[in-house]
Amino acid sequence: MQKNFACLGVLLVSALLLAGCSASGMKNVEQSGFLGDYSQMKQGGDGDAALTYIKPNADFKPYTKIMFERVAVTLAPSSESNEIDPSMLVELTNYYQNALVEAVKDGYEVVEQPGPDVLWVRAAITDVEPSNPVANTMSSIVPVGMVVAAGAKATSDANLGTGEAASEIEVLDSMSKERLAAAVDRRQGGKSAFRGKWVDTEQAFDYWAKRFRERLDELRGM
């Protein structure tokens, strides 16, 4: 009997460890209208946003400063985020705004006025779905639940109980207002037990901010 309990304990611990899969991108994004024109967007490759655009032959090298517009909330038509407490949406926009600024401030000057060497960055939260800690935990520690969750992701591009977030971002020349780059993306949380309600959403914002900095450095040849 003790041996059986010990084996059960090992299985549960293993399930919890396996449940800590990382967040992942989703390709079934919806256009919210924030970007206005989506005709330039193309399907992103592995590691890219779901939809992307970079102006051909654009020279990003001269841009050493960034002007961030206040992060907006522009919900996609099918979003259920309008049921979320408005004060929480304010907290989430503040979090995303700070994540973007923190990601670039050690390599670029963050300014408030346009200029010939200034990029104008516009970003919007287009959907947020909180994780369900109970469902997430149960599907993480019960082997059958783990199978169901994996099946759900395979067929519907969604994880049971995990949070999701979607965003659109646009980079323009601050003087001419010409679009230089744009992206539309959606991410879902990992299967981690005992997860906070908004952890997945915040991690999505952290990921986009970090990826924005990395991509900008690449475009500038850094």
mmCIF file with all atom_site columns, C-alpha atoms in Angstrom:
data_model
loop_
_atom_site.group_PDB
_atom_site.id
_atom_site.type_symbol
_atom_site.label_atom_id
_atom_site.label_alt_id
_atom_site.label_comp_id
_atom_site.label_asym_id
_atom_site.label_entity_id
_atom_site.label_seq_id
_atom_site.pdbx_PDB_ins_code
_atom_site.Cartn_x
_atom_site.Cartn_y
_atom_site.Cartn_z
_atom_site.occupancy
_atom_site.B_iso_or_equiv
_atom_site.pdbx_formal_charge
_atom_site.auth_seq_id
_atom_site.auth_comp_id
_atom_site.auth_asym_id
_atom_site.auth_atom_id
_atom_site.pdbx_PDB_model_num
ATOM 1   C CA . MET A 1 1   ? 0.000   0.000  0.000   1.00 0.00 ? 1   MET A CA 1
ATOM 2   C CA . GLN A 1 2   ? 2.797   2.417  0.920   1.00 0.00 ? 2   GLN A CA 1
ATOM 3   C CA . LYS A 1 3   ? 4.508   1.625  -2.359  1.00 0.00 ? 3   LYS A CA 1
ATOM 4   C CA . ASN A 1 4   ? 1.313   2.453  -4.270  1.00 0.00 ? 4   ASN A CA 1
ATOM 5   C CA . PHE A 1 5   ? 0.995   5.803  -2.473  1.00 0.00 ? 5   PHE A CA 1
ATOM 6   C CA . ALA A 1 6   ? 4.646   6.555  -3.216  1.00 0.00 ? 6   ALA A CA 1
ATOM 7   C CA . CYS A 1 7   ? 4.122   5.813  -6.909  1.00 0.00 ? 7   CYS A CA 1
ATOM 8   C CA . LEU A 1 8   ? 1.028   8.017  -6.947  1.00 0.00 ? 8   LEU A CA 1
ATOM 9   C CA . GLY A 1 9   ? 3.025   10.818 -5.348  1.00 0.00 ? 9   GLY A CA 1
ATOM 10  C CA . VAL A 1 10  ? 5.729   10.542 -8.022  1.00 0.00 ? 10  VAL A CA 1
ATOM 11  C CA . LEU A 1 11  ? 3.091   10.661 -10.753 1.00 0.00 ? 11  LEU A CA 1
ATOM 12  C CA . LEU A 1 12  ? 1.487   13.781 -9.298  1.00 0.00 ? 12  LEU A CA 1
ATOM 13  C CA . VAL A 1 13  ? 4.819   15.568 -8.928  1.00 0.00 ? 13  VAL A CA 1
ATOM 14  C CA . SER A 1 14  ? 5.748   14.604 -12.485 1.00 0.00 ? 14  SER A CA 1
ATOM 15  C CA . ALA A 1 15  ? 2.417   15.899 -13.725 1.00 0.00 ? 15  ALA A CA 1
ATOM 16  C CA . LEU A 1 16  ? 2.979   19.223 -11.988 1.00 0.00 ? 16  LEU A CA 1
ATOM 17  C CA . LEU A 1 17  ? 6.438   19.567 -13.516 1.00 0.00 ? 17  LEU A CA 1
ATOM 18  C CA . LEU A 1 18  ? 5.222   18.652 -16.973 1.00 0.00 ? 18  LEU A CA 1
ATOM 19  C CA . ALA A 1 19  ? 2.405   21.162 -16.565 1.00 0.00 ? 19  ALA A CA 1
ATOM 20  C CA . GLY A 1 20  ? 4.824   24.063 -16.640 1.00 0.00 ? 20  GLY A CA 1
ATOM 21  C CA . CYS A 1 21  ? 4.887   24.309 -20.420 1.00 0.00 ? 21  CYS A CA 1
ATOM 22  C CA . SER A 1 22  ? 5.739   27.742 -21.758 1.00 0.00 ? 22  SER A CA 1
ATOM 23  C CA . ALA A 1 23  ? 3.329   30.181 -23.321 1.00 0.00 ? 23  ALA A CA 1
ATOM 24  C CA . SER A 1 24  ? 2.803   29.870 -27.048 1.00 0.00 ? 24  SER A CA 1
ATOM 25  C CA . GLY A 1 25  ? 1.698   31.916 -29.996 1.00 0.00 ? 25  GLY A CA 1
ATOM 26  C CA . MET A 1 26  ? -1.613  31.436 -31.761 1.00 0.00 ? 26  MET A CA 1
ATOM 27  C CA . LYS A 1 27  ? -2.265  31.888 -35.470 1.00 0.00 ? 27  LYS A CA 1
ATOM 28  C CA . ASN A 1 28  ? -6.061  32.365 -35.389 1.00 0.00 ? 28  ASN A CA 1
ATOM 29  C CA . VAL A 1 29  ? -5.929  36.116 -34.792 1.00 0.00 ? 29  VAL A CA 1
ATOM 30  C CA . GLU A 1 30  ? -8.768  38.535 -35.443 1.00 0.00 ? 30  GLU A CA 1
ATOM 31  C CA . GLN A 1 31  ? -8.416  42.058 -36.746 1.00 0.00 ? 31  GLN A CA 1
ATOM 32  C CA . SER A 1 32  ? -9.758  44.609 -34.262 1.00 0.00 ? 32  SER A CA 1
ATOM 33  C CA . GLY A 1 33  ? -9.642  47.642 -36.556 1.00 0.00 ? 33  GLY A CA 1
ATOM 34  C CA . PHE A 1 34  ? -6.911  49.382 -34.548 1.00 0.00 ? 34  PHE A CA 1
ATOM 35  C CA . LEU A 1 35  ? -4.424  49.259 -37.419 1.00 0.00 ? 35  LEU A CA 1
ATOM 36  C CA . GLY A 1 36  ? -6.983  50.431 -39.949 1.00 0.00 ? 36  GLY A CA 1
ATOM 37  C CA . ASP A 1 37  ? -5.347  48.964 -43.057 1.00 0.00 ? 37  ASP A CA 1
ATOM 38  C CA . TYR A 1 38  ? -4.444  45.260 -42.873 1.00 0.00 ? 38  TYR A CA 1
ATOM 39  C CA . SER A 1 39  ? -3.859  44.745 -46.589 1.00 0.00 ? 39  SER A CA 1
ATOM 40  C CA . GLN A 1 40  ? -0.061  44.816 -46.157 1.00 0.00 ? 40  GLN A CA 1
ATOM 41  C CA . MET A 1 41  ? -0.029  42.122 -43.484 1.00 0.00 ? 41  MET A CA 1
ATOM 42  C CA . LYS A 1 42  ? 1.370   38.673 -44.215 1.00 0.00 ? 42  LYS A CA 1
ATOM 43  C CA . GLN A 1 43  ? 1.302   35.429 -42.250 1.00 0.00 ? 43  GLN A CA 1
ATOM 44  C CA . GLY A 1 44  ? 4.250   35.356 -39.877 1.00 0.00 ? 44  GLY A CA 1
ATOM 45  C CA . GLY A 1 45  ? 6.713   32.490 -39.764 1.00 0.00 ? 45  GLY A CA 1
ATOM 46  C CA . ASP A 1 46  ? 7.840   30.452 -36.774 1.00 0.00 ? 46  ASP A CA 1
ATOM 47  C CA . GLY A 1 47  ? 8.780   32.746 -33.897 1.00 0.00 ? 47  GLY A CA 1
ATOM 48  C CA . ASP A 1 48  ? 7.062   35.726 -35.530 1.00 0.00 ? 48  ASP A CA 1
ATOM 49  C CA . ALA A 1 49  ? 3.730   37.357 -34.793 1.00 0.00 ? 49  ALA A CA 1
ATOM 50  C CA . ALA A 1 50  ? 0.704   35.805 -36.474 1.00 0.00 ? 50  ALA A CA 1
ATOM 51  C CA . LEU A 1 51  ? 0.509   38.682 -38.986 1.00 0.00 ? 51  LEU A CA 1
ATOM 52  C CA . THR A 1 52  ? 3.452   40.945 -39.775 1.00 0.00 ? 52  THR A CA 1
ATOM 53  C CA . TYR A 1 53  ? 4.539   43.773 -42.048 1.00 0.00 ? 53  TYR A CA 1
ATOM 54  C CA . ILE A 1 54  ? 7.907   45.470 -42.541 1.00 0.00 ? 54  ILE A CA 1
ATOM 55  C CA . LYS A 1 55  ? 8.289   48.157 -45.173 1.00 0.00 ? 55  LYS A CA 1
ATOM 56  C CA . PRO A 1 56  ? 10.577  46.869 -47.942 1.00 0.00 ? 56  PRO A CA 1
ATOM 57  C CA . ASN A 1 57  ? 13.997  48.518 -47.919 1.00 0.00 ? 57  ASN A CA 1
ATOM 58  C CA . ALA A 1 58  ? 13.138  50.648 -44.888 1.00 0.00 ? 58  ALA A CA 1
ATOM 59  C CA . ASP A 1 59  ? 16.234  52.042 -43.160 1.00 0.00 ? 59  ASP A CA 1
ATOM 60  C CA . PHE A 1 60  ? 15.812  51.793 -39.380 1.00 0.00 ? 60  PHE A CA 1
ATOM 61  C CA . LYS A 1 61  ? 19.399  52.752 -38.595 1.00 0.00 ? 61  LYS A CA 1
ATOM 62  C CA . PRO A 1 62  ? 18.787  56.515 -38.104 1.00 0.00 ? 62  PRO A CA 1
ATOM 63  C CA . TYR A 1 63  ? 16.108  55.947 -35.483 1.00 0.00 ? 63  TYR A CA 1
ATOM 64  C CA . THR A 1 64  ? 17.642  56.226 -32.027 1.00 0.00 ? 64  THR A CA 1
ATOM 65  C CA . LYS A 1 65  ? 14.600  57.557 -30.162 1.00 0.00 ? 65  LYS A CA 1
ATOM 66  C CA . ILE A 1 66  ? 11.116  56.186 -29.543 1.00 0.00 ? 66  ILE A CA 1
ATOM 67  C CA . MET A 1 67  ? 7.864   57.983 -28.852 1.00 0.00 ? 67  MET A CA 1
ATOM 68  C CA . PHE A 1 68  ? 5.212   55.698 -27.359 1.00 0.00 ? 68  PHE A CA 1
ATOM 69  C CA . GLU A 1 69  ? 1.561   56.513 -27.788 1.00 0.00 ? 69  GLU A CA 1
ATOM 70  C CA . ARG A 1 70  ? -0.547  55.530 -24.804 1.00 0.00 ? 70  ARG A CA 1
ATOM 71  C CA . VAL A 1 71  ? -1.476  51.835 -25.079 1.00 0.00 ? 71  VAL A CA 1
ATOM 72  C CA . ALA A 1 72  ? -5.100  51.596 -26.186 1.00 0.00 ? 72  ALA A CA 1
ATOM 73  C CA . VAL A 1 73  ? -7.792  48.999 -25.634 1.00 0.00 ? 73  VAL A CA 1
ATOM 74  C CA . THR A 1 74  ? -9.519  48.258 -28.936 1.00 0.00 ? 74  THR A CA 1
ATOM 75  C CA . LEU A 1 75  ? -11.414 45.018 -28.547 1.00 0.00 ? 75  LEU A CA 1
ATOM 76  C CA . ALA A 1 76  ? -11.953 42.688 -31.478 1.00 0.00 ? 76  ALA A CA 1
ATOM 77  C CA . PRO A 1 77  ? -15.637 42.119 -32.417 1.00 0.00 ? 77  PRO A CA 1
ATOM 78  C CA . SER A 1 78  ? -15.771 38.648 -30.853 1.00 0.00 ? 78  SER A CA 1
ATOM 79  C CA . SER A 1 79  ? -13.938 39.635 -27.660 1.00 0.00 ? 79  SER A CA 1
ATOM 80  C CA . GLU A 1 80  ? -15.665 39.049 -24.339 1.00 0.00 ? 80  GLU A CA 1
ATOM 81  C CA . SER A 1 81  ? -13.257 41.407 -22.565 1.00 0.00 ? 81  SER A CA 1
ATOM 82  C CA . ASN A 1 82  ? -15.978 44.042 -22.183 1.00 0.00 ? 82  ASN A CA 1
ATOM 83  C CA . GLU A 1 83  ? -17.149 41.964 -19.213 1.00 0.00 ? 83  GLU A CA 1
ATOM 84  C CA . ILE A 1 84  ? -13.874 42.647 -17.381 1.00 0.00 ? 84  ILE A CA 1
ATOM 85  C CA . ASP A 1 85  ? -13.784 45.322 -14.695 1.00 0.00 ? 85  ASP A CA 1
ATOM 86  C CA . PRO A 1 86  ? -12.636 48.567 -16.402 1.00 0.00 ? 86  PRO A CA 1
ATOM 87  C CA . SER A 1 87  ? -10.197 49.230 -13.566 1.00 0.00 ? 87  SER A CA 1
ATOM 88  C CA . MET A 1 88  ? -8.469  45.932 -14.365 1.00 0.00 ? 88  MET A CA 1
ATOM 89  C CA . LEU A 1 89  ? -8.157  46.954 -18.015 1.00 0.00 ? 89  LEU A CA 1
ATOM 90  C CA . VAL A 1 90  ? -6.478  50.162 -16.835 1.00 0.00 ? 90  VAL A CA 1
ATOM 91  C CA . GLU A 1 91  ? -4.016  48.106 -14.778 1.00 0.00 ? 91  GLU A CA 1
ATOM 92  C CA . LEU A 1 92  ? -3.289  45.878 -17.764 1.00 0.00 ? 92  LEU A CA 1
ATOM 93  C CA . THR A 1 93  ? -2.677  48.817 -20.116 1.00 0.00 ? 93  THR A CA 1
ATOM 94  C CA . ASN A 1 94  ? -0.336  50.355 -17.526 1.00 0.00 ? 94  ASN A CA 1
ATOM 95  C CA . TYR A 1 95  ? 1.521   47.058 -17.268 1.00 0.00 ? 95  TYR A CA 1
ATOM 96  C CA . TYR A 1 96  ? 1.895   46.759 -21.056 1.00 0.00 ? 96  TYR A CA 1
ATOM 97  C CA . GLN A 1 97  ? 2.984   50.398 -21.373 1.00 0.00 ? 97  GLN A CA 1
ATOM 98  C CA . ASN A 1 98  ? 5.650   49.967 -18.701 1.00 0.00 ? 98  ASN A CA 1
ATOM 99  C CA . ALA A 1 99  ? 6.843   46.691 -20.240 1.00 0.00 ? 99  ALA A CA 1
ATOM 100 C CA . LEU A 1 100 ? 7.410   48.379 -23.609 1.00 0.00 ? 100 LEU A CA 1
ATOM 101 C CA . VAL A 1 101 ? 9.289   51.301 -22.082 1.00 0.00 ? 101 VAL A CA 1
ATOM 102 C CA . GLU A 1 102 ? 11.424  49.075 -19.856 1.00 0.00 ? 102 GLU A CA 1
ATOM 103 C CA . ALA A 1 103 ? 12.331  46.883 -22.824 1.00 0.00 ? 103 ALA A CA 1
ATOM 104 C CA . VAL A 1 104 ? 13.903  49.722 -24.809 1.00 0.00 ? 104 VAL A CA 1
ATOM 105 C CA . LYS A 1 105 ? 15.089  52.376 -22.384 1.00 0.00 ? 105 LYS A CA 1
ATOM 106 C CA . ASP A 1 106 ? 18.635  51.033 -21.998 1.00 0.00 ? 106 ASP A CA 1
ATOM 107 C CA . GLY A 1 107 ? 19.267  51.312 -25.734 1.00 0.00 ? 107 GLY A CA 1
ATOM 108 C CA . TYR A 1 108 ? 16.954  54.036 -27.007 1.00 0.00 ? 108 TYR A CA 1
ATOM 109 C CA . GLU A 1 109 ? 15.916  57.444 -25.737 1.00 0.00 ? 109 GLU A CA 1
ATOM 110 C CA . VAL A 1 110 ? 12.211  57.533 -24.904 1.00 0.00 ? 110 VAL A CA 1
ATOM 111 C CA . VAL A 1 111 ? 10.825  60.933 -25.927 1.00 0.00 ? 111 VAL A CA 1
ATOM 112 C CA . GLU A 1 112 ? 7.488   62.725 -26.100 1.00 0.00 ? 112 GLU A CA 1
ATOM 113 C CA . GLN A 1 113 ? 7.935   64.780 -29.274 1.00 0.00 ? 113 GLN A CA 1
ATOM 114 C CA . PRO A 1 114 ? 8.332   63.784 -32.968 1.00 0.00 ? 114 PRO A CA 1
ATOM 115 C CA . GLY A 1 115 ? 11.664  64.196 -34.685 1.00 0.00 ? 115 GLY A CA 1
ATOM 116 C CA . PRO A 1 116 ? 13.652  62.951 -37.707 1.00 0.00 ? 116 PRO A CA 1
ATOM 117 C CA . ASP A 1 117 ? 15.275  60.239 -35.587 1.00 0.00 ? 117 ASP A CA 1
ATOM 118 C CA . VAL A 1 118 ? 12.128  59.259 -33.662 1.00 0.00 ? 118 VAL A CA 1
ATOM 119 C CA . LEU A 1 119 ? 9.958   56.188 -34.147 1.00 0.00 ? 119 LEU A CA 1
ATOM 120 C CA . TRP A 1 120 ? 6.301   56.572 -33.215 1.00 0.00 ? 120 TRP A CA 1
ATOM 121 C CA . VAL A 1 121 ? 4.989   53.359 -31.651 1.00 0.00 ? 121 VAL A CA 1
ATOM 122 C CA . ARG A 1 122 ? 1.278   52.618 -31.312 1.00 0.00 ? 122 ARG A CA 1
ATOM 123 C CA . ALA A 1 123 ? 0.074   49.519 -29.475 1.00 0.00 ? 123 ALA A CA 1
ATOM 124 C CA . ALA A 1 124 ? -3.322  48.177 -28.471 1.00 0.00 ? 124 ALA A CA 1
ATOM 125 C CA . ILE A 1 125 ? -4.704  45.373 -26.369 1.00 0.00 ? 125 ILE A CA 1
ATOM 126 C CA . THR A 1 126 ? -7.354  43.769 -28.553 1.00 0.00 ? 126 THR A CA 1
ATOM 127 C CA . ASP A 1 127 ? -8.415  40.905 -26.279 1.00 0.00 ? 127 ASP A CA 1
ATOM 128 C CA . VAL A 1 128 ? -7.672  39.511 -22.827 1.00 0.00 ? 128 VAL A CA 1
ATOM 129 C CA . GLU A 1 129 ? -8.955  36.336 -21.229 1.00 0.00 ? 129 GLU A CA 1
ATOM 130 C CA . PRO A 1 130 ? -8.036  35.586 -17.601 1.00 0.00 ? 130 PRO A CA 1
ATOM 131 C CA . SER A 1 131 ? -6.849  32.127 -16.712 1.00 0.00 ? 131 SER A CA 1
ATOM 132 C CA . ASN A 1 132 ? -9.098  29.886 -14.674 1.00 0.00 ? 132 ASN A CA 1
ATOM 133 C CA . PRO A 1 133 ? -6.854  28.753 -11.789 1.00 0.00 ? 133 PRO A CA 1
ATOM 134 C CA . VAL A 1 134 ? -9.164  25.884 -10.804 1.00 0.00 ? 134 VAL A CA 1
ATOM 135 C CA . ALA A 1 135 ? -9.533  24.467 -14.293 1.00 0.00 ? 135 ALA A CA 1
ATOM 136 C CA . ASN A 1 136 ? -5.869  25.053 -14.996 1.00 0.00 ? 136 ASN A CA 1
ATOM 137 C CA . THR A 1 137 ? -4.769  23.272 -11.820 1.00 0.00 ? 137 THR A CA 1
ATOM 138 C CA . MET A 1 138 ? -7.111  20.325 -12.243 1.00 0.00 ? 138 MET A CA 1
ATOM 139 C CA . SER A 1 139 ? -6.144  19.769 -15.870 1.00 0.00 ? 139 SER A CA 1
ATOM 140 C CA . SER A 1 140 ? -2.509  19.963 -14.805 1.00 0.00 ? 140 SER A CA 1
ATOM 141 C CA . ILE A 1 141 ? -2.500  17.414 -11.988 1.00 0.00 ? 141 ILE A CA 1
ATOM 142 C CA . VAL A 1 142 ? -5.024  14.869 -13.284 1.00 0.00 ? 142 VAL A CA 1
ATOM 143 C CA . PRO A 1 143 ? -3.516  12.718 -16.065 1.00 0.00 ? 143 PRO A CA 1
ATOM 144 C CA . VAL A 1 144 ? -6.844  12.387 -17.902 1.00 0.00 ? 144 VAL A CA 1
ATOM 145 C CA . GLY A 1 145 ? -7.318  16.165 -17.732 1.00 0.00 ? 145 GLY A CA 1
ATOM 146 C CA . MET A 1 146 ? -3.886  16.650 -19.243 1.00 0.00 ? 146 MET A CA 1
ATOM 147 C CA . VAL A 1 147 ? -4.884  14.511 -22.216 1.00 0.00 ? 147 VAL A CA 1
ATOM 148 C CA . VAL A 1 148 ? -8.121  16.444 -22.665 1.00 0.00 ? 148 VAL A CA 1
ATOM 149 C CA . ALA A 1 149 ? -6.303  19.773 -22.495 1.00 0.00 ? 149 ALA A CA 1
ATOM 150 C CA . ALA A 1 150 ? -3.736  18.662 -25.049 1.00 0.00 ? 150 ALA A CA 1
ATOM 151 C CA . GLY A 1 151 ? -6.515  17.473 -27.349 1.00 0.00 ? 151 GLY A CA 1
ATOM 152 C CA . ALA A 1 152 ? -8.342  20.764 -26.989 1.00 0.00 ? 152 ALA A CA 1
ATOM 153 C CA . LYS A 1 153 ? -5.237  22.700 -27.990 1.00 0.00 ? 153 LYS A CA 1
ATOM 154 C CA . ALA A 1 154 ? -4.649  20.483 -30.993 1.00 0.00 ? 154 ALA A CA 1
ATOM 155 C CA . THR A 1 155 ? -8.165  20.899 -32.331 1.00 0.00 ? 155 THR A CA 1
ATOM 156 C CA . SER A 1 156 ? -9.096  24.429 -31.259 1.00 0.00 ? 156 SER A CA 1
ATOM 157 C CA . ASP A 1 157 ? -5.736  26.224 -30.746 1.00 0.00 ? 157 ASP A CA 1
ATOM 158 C CA . ALA A 1 158 ? -6.693  26.825 -27.109 1.00 0.00 ? 158 ALA A CA 1
ATOM 159 C CA . ASN A 1 159 ? -5.608  25.490 -23.739 1.00 0.00 ? 159 ASN A CA 1
ATOM 160 C CA . LEU A 1 160 ? -8.304  24.760 -21.174 1.00 0.00 ? 160 LEU A CA 1
ATOM 161 C CA . GLY A 1 161 ? -8.059  27.089 -18.202 1.00 0.00 ? 161 GLY A CA 1
ATOM 162 C CA . THR A 1 162 ? -5.143  29.185 -19.451 1.00 0.00 ? 162 THR A CA 1
ATOM 163 C CA . GLY A 1 163 ? -5.256  32.913 -20.046 1.00 0.00 ? 163 GLY A CA 1
ATOM 164 C CA . GLU A 1 164 ? -4.915  34.562 -23.431 1.00 0.00 ? 164 GLU A CA 1
ATOM 165 C CA . ALA A 1 165 ? -4.118  38.009 -24.774 1.00 0.00 ? 165 ALA A CA 1
ATOM 166 C CA . ALA A 1 166 ? -4.079  39.629 -28.206 1.00 0.00 ? 166 ALA A CA 1
ATOM 167 C CA . SER A 1 167 ? -2.327  42.764 -29.359 1.00 0.00 ? 167 SER A CA 1
ATOM 168 C CA . GLU A 1 168 ? -1.721  44.902 -32.418 1.00 0.00 ? 168 GLU A CA 1
ATOM 169 C CA . ILE A 1 169 ? 1.310   47.170 -32.757 1.00 0.00 ? 169 ILE A CA 1
ATOM 170 C CA . GLU A 1 170 ? 2.405   49.681 -35.366 1.00 0.00 ? 170 GLU A CA 1
ATOM 171 C CA . VAL A 1 171 ? 5.711   51.501 -35.879 1.00 0.00 ? 171 VAL A CA 1
ATOM 172 C CA . LEU A 1 172 ? 5.716   54.737 -37.876 1.00 0.00 ? 172 LEU A CA 1
ATOM 173 C CA . ASP A 1 173 ? 8.090   57.518 -38.821 1.00 0.00 ? 173 ASP A CA 1
ATOM 174 C CA . SER A 1 174 ? 7.118   60.204 -36.321 1.00 0.00 ? 174 SER A CA 1
ATOM 175 C CA . MET A 1 175 ? 7.432   63.015 -38.877 1.00 0.00 ? 175 MET A CA 1
ATOM 176 C CA . SER A 1 176 ? 5.820   61.583 -42.004 1.00 0.00 ? 176 SER A CA 1
ATOM 177 C CA . LYS A 1 177 ? 3.490   59.132 -40.179 1.00 0.00 ? 177 LYS A CA 1
ATOM 178 C CA . GLU A 1 178 ? 4.505   56.500 -42.734 1.00 0.00 ? 178 GLU A CA 1
ATOM 179 C CA . ARG A 1 179 ? 4.077   52.930 -41.518 1.00 0.00 ? 179 ARG A CA 1
ATOM 180 C CA . LEU A 1 180 ? 7.395   51.135 -41.212 1.00 0.00 ? 180 LEU A CA 1
ATOM 181 C CA . ALA A 1 181 ? 6.262   47.954 -39.465 1.00 0.00 ? 181 ALA A CA 1
ATOM 182 C CA . ALA A 1 182 ? 3.190   46.368 -37.922 1.00 0.00 ? 182 ALA A CA 1
ATOM 183 C CA . ALA A 1 183 ? 2.152   43.147 -36.230 1.00 0.00 ? 183 ALA A CA 1
ATOM 184 C CA . VAL A 1 184 ? -0.928  41.321 -34.970 1.00 0.00 ? 184 VAL A CA 1
ATOM 185 C CA . ASP A 1 185 ? -0.472  38.518 -32.464 1.00 0.00 ? 185 ASP A CA 1
ATOM 186 C CA . ARG A 1 186 ? -2.215  36.393 -29.870 1.00 0.00 ? 186 ARG A CA 1
ATOM 187 C CA . ARG A 1 187 ? -0.691  34.284 -27.123 1.00 0.00 ? 187 ARG A CA 1
ATOM 188 C CA . GLN A 1 188 ? -1.935  31.761 -24.611 1.00 0.00 ? 188 GLN A CA 1
ATOM 189 C CA . GLY A 1 189 ? -0.480  30.787 -21.262 1.00 0.00 ? 189 GLY A CA 1
ATOM 190 C CA . GLY A 1 190 ? 1.381   27.646 -20.345 1.00 0.00 ? 190 GLY A CA 1
ATOM 191 C CA . LYS A 1 191 ? -0.110  24.739 -18.426 1.00 0.00 ? 191 LYS A CA 1
ATOM 192 C CA . SER A 1 192 ? 1.217   25.670 -15.019 1.00 0.00 ? 192 SER A CA 1
ATOM 193 C CA . ALA A 1 193 ? -0.569  24.706 -11.828 1.00 0.00 ? 193 ALA A CA 1
ATOM 194 C CA . PHE A 1 194 ? -1.693  27.254 -9.206  1.00 0.00 ? 194 PHE A CA 1
ATOM 195 C CA . ARG A 1 195 ? -1.353  30.070 -11.718 1.00 0.00 ? 195 ARG A CA 1
ATOM 196 C CA . GLY A 1 196 ? -2.572  33.593 -10.953 1.00 0.00 ? 196 GLY A CA 1
ATOM 197 C CA . LYS A 1 197 ? -5.589  34.900 -12.841 1.00 0.00 ? 197 LYS A CA 1
ATOM 198 C CA . TRP A 1 198 ? -3.678  37.499 -14.889 1.00 0.00 ? 198 TRP A CA 1
ATOM 199 C CA . VAL A 1 199 ? -0.204  35.940 -14.981 1.00 0.00 ? 199 VAL A CA 1
ATOM 200 C CA . ASP A 1 200 ? -0.646  34.627 -18.531 1.00 0.00 ? 200 ASP A CA 1
ATOM 201 C CA . THR A 1 201 ? -1.803  38.033 -19.775 1.00 0.00 ? 201 THR A CA 1
ATOM 202 C CA . GLU A 1 202 ? 1.105   39.866 -18.170 1.00 0.00 ? 202 GLU A CA 1
ATOM 203 C CA . GLN A 1 203 ? 3.589   37.328 -19.510 1.00 0.00 ? 203 GLN A CA 1
ATOM 204 C CA . ALA A 1 204 ? 2.189   37.889 -23.005 1.00 0.00 ? 204 ALA A CA 1
ATOM 205 C CA . PHE A 1 205 ? 2.818   41.628 -22.616 1.00 0.00 ? 205 PHE A CA 1
ATOM 206 C CA . ASP A 1 206 ? 6.357   40.940 -21.364 1.00 0.00 ? 206 ASP A CA 1
ATOM 207 C CA . TYR A 1 207 ? 6.982   38.687 -24.355 1.00 0.00 ? 207 TYR A CA 1
ATOM 208 C CA . TRP A 1 208 ? 5.747   41.249 -26.898 1.00 0.00 ? 208 TRP A CA 1
ATOM 209 C CA . ALA A 1 209 ? 7.798   44.022 -25.308 1.00 0.00 ? 209 ALA A CA 1
ATOM 210 C CA . LYS A 1 210 ? 10.939  41.888 -25.308 1.00 0.00 ? 210 LYS A CA 1
ATOM 211 C CA . ARG A 1 211 ? 10.318  40.725 -28.883 1.00 0.00 ? 211 ARG A CA 1
ATOM 212 C CA . PHE A 1 212 ? 9.721   44.320 -30.011 1.00 0.00 ? 212 PHE A CA 1
ATOM 213 C CA . ARG A 1 213 ? 13.145  45.332 -28.708 1.00 0.00 ? 213 ARG A CA 1
ATOM 214 C CA . GLU A 1 214 ? 14.850  42.314 -30.244 1.00 0.00 ? 214 GLU A CA 1
ATOM 215 C CA . ARG A 1 215 ? 13.234  42.838 -33.639 1.00 0.00 ? 215 ARG A CA 1
ATOM 216 C CA . LEU A 1 216 ? 14.026  46.560 -33.649 1.00 0.00 ? 216 LEU A CA 1
ATOM 217 C CA . ASP A 1 217 ? 17.677  45.857 -32.841 1.00 0.00 ? 217 ASP A CA 1
ATOM 218 C CA . GLU A 1 218 ? 17.773  43.332 -35.699 1.00 0.00 ? 218 GLU A CA 1
ATOM 219 C CA . LEU A 1 219 ? 16.290  45.831 -38.166 1.00 0.00 ? 219 LEU A CA 1
ATOM 220 C CA . ARG A 1 220 ? 18.884  48.418 -37.100 1.00 0.00 ? 220 ARG A CA 1
ATOM 221 C CA . GLY A 1 221 ? 21.707  45.910 -37.551 1.00 0.00 ? 221 GLY A CA 1
ATOM 222 C CA . MET A 1 222 ? 22.639  45.830 -33.878 1.00 0.00 ? 222 MET A CA 1
#
